[in-house]
Structure formats: C-alpha cells, structure tokens
Steps between C-alpha positions, in 0.01 A plus 500: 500500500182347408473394124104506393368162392439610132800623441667178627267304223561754244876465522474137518260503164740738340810241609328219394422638143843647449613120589304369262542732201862424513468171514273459211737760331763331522388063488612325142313244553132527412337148474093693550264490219253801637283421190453110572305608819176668279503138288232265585730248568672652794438241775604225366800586302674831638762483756661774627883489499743724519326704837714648767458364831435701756790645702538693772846667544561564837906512634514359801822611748410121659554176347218392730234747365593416127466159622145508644412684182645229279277258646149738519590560086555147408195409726288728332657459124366114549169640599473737222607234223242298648194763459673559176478132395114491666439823304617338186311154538229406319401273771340789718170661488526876466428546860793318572743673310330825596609411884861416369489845360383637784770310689774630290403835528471471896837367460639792334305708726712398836834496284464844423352588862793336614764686311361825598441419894910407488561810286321689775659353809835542345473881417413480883841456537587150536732344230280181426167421574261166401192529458226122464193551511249251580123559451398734799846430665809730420852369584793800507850411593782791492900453512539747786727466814241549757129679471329675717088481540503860350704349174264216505183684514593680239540224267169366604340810428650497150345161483155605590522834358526290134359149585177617697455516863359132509857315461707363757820601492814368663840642468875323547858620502725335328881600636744615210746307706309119459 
C-alpha cells in the first residue's frame, strides 16, 4: 500500500496542531506577554518564559533507540538555547541573528523530517526505527531480526522518495534480542 506524500504531511500537520491545541488548552501556566512584543522596547527588556520545548514523543520498544534519541534531543536542545540566546543578544548585527534564525529553523526542519522518515519506516512494518540525519547523509537503523536487500531497499527508497534523490543513505539492523 503506497500512502501519497501529501497525505503523509497533511496527517502529520493535522497531528501536530491537534498536539498543540491541547496543550495550549490545557497549560496553567502562562508567563507570555503577546503585547510586550509591539513595544519599542522589546530587545532589550522582553524575555520569553514560560515556552514549551520542543518534544518529540516517540515510544521506543528498545531502551537503545530511546537512548540514541535522548542524546540527539539534548544535543540539539543545547543548540537551540544557544541560537535562542544569539537571537536574543544585543551583541549581534541583524545578519547574525538572521543566520541563528535560519539555523533554528533548519533545526526544526530535520526534527520534523526525522519524525516522519521513522513514522514511515515503522508503518513499513518494523516496530522501531531511528532516523539522524546529517546534511546530505541519511542514517536509518531498524530493530528487526534479519533484513533482506528487498526490506532494505525499500527503506532507502522511502528515504529518497522524501529526502531527494541526492542523499546517501545507509541502513542498519538493530536485533530485538541485543
């Protein structure tokens, strides 16, 4: 069964905004001031507390996988407060906080790319799947027993069929028996 690429993104839009909604339905704690962004003293004195951080809520049936993406989140959390912090500063020119932007939203970019690449791969049939990507390089590992080249073409067609034809992609098994 193959599942058309914009109805993959729509579902995943529609997921992400029910996520959301209840979320902001149902948070106590609002610390934002919406208004203090139009003052003209924004820079210098508005911080912005009380902002969820983003999550990505993935089960994992291996200790290992929720493991690997422990470490990728916490990496990338330090890289975000940093553009967030360089964003913030008034000790960058604008072009410099435009690249953090830029950055940040890159950043977002691959999380989400991410999420959806394992979300594919898993409705493949396999009952965890990690997906890092890296620039033009795409790194897949499955929890499967034992794949075959058809299995793993597959997955690497996924890949490219969402990524572009121009990564490199490699794909390991991970045994539910490590």
């Amino acid at each position: 069964m193959k599942v058309k690429r914009r109805t993959v993104w729509f579902l995943t839009l529609f997921s992400l905004v029910a996520v959301i909604s209840v979320y902001y339905v149902f948070e106590n704690d609002r610390n934002i001031n919406l208004m203090a962004i139009f003052s003209d003293d924004t820079l210098q004195e508005t911080t912005l507390t009380g902002l969820p951080e983003e999550t990505r809520a993935v089960q994992s049936e291996s200790y290992l996988f929720e493991q690997m993406r422990m470490e990728v989140e916490h990496e990338r959390s330090q890289l975000r407060e940093q553009y967030t912090q360089k964003i913030a500063s008034d000790q960058y020119s604008a072009e410099e906080k435009n690249e953090a932007y830029n950055e940040m939203n890159a950043l977002i970019k691959r999380n989400s790319s991410e999420a959806m690449l394992e979300m594919l791969i898993k409705s493949l049939g396999y009952s965890d799947a990690f997906v890092r990507i890296e620039g033009e390089k795409v790194a897949v590992t499955v929890m499967s027993d034992e794949m075959s080249k058809e299995e793993a073409n597959e997955i690497i067609y996924v890949v490219m069929s969402e990524q572009g034809e121009g990564v490199q992609v490699t794909v390991n098994v991970q045994s539910n028996y490590y």
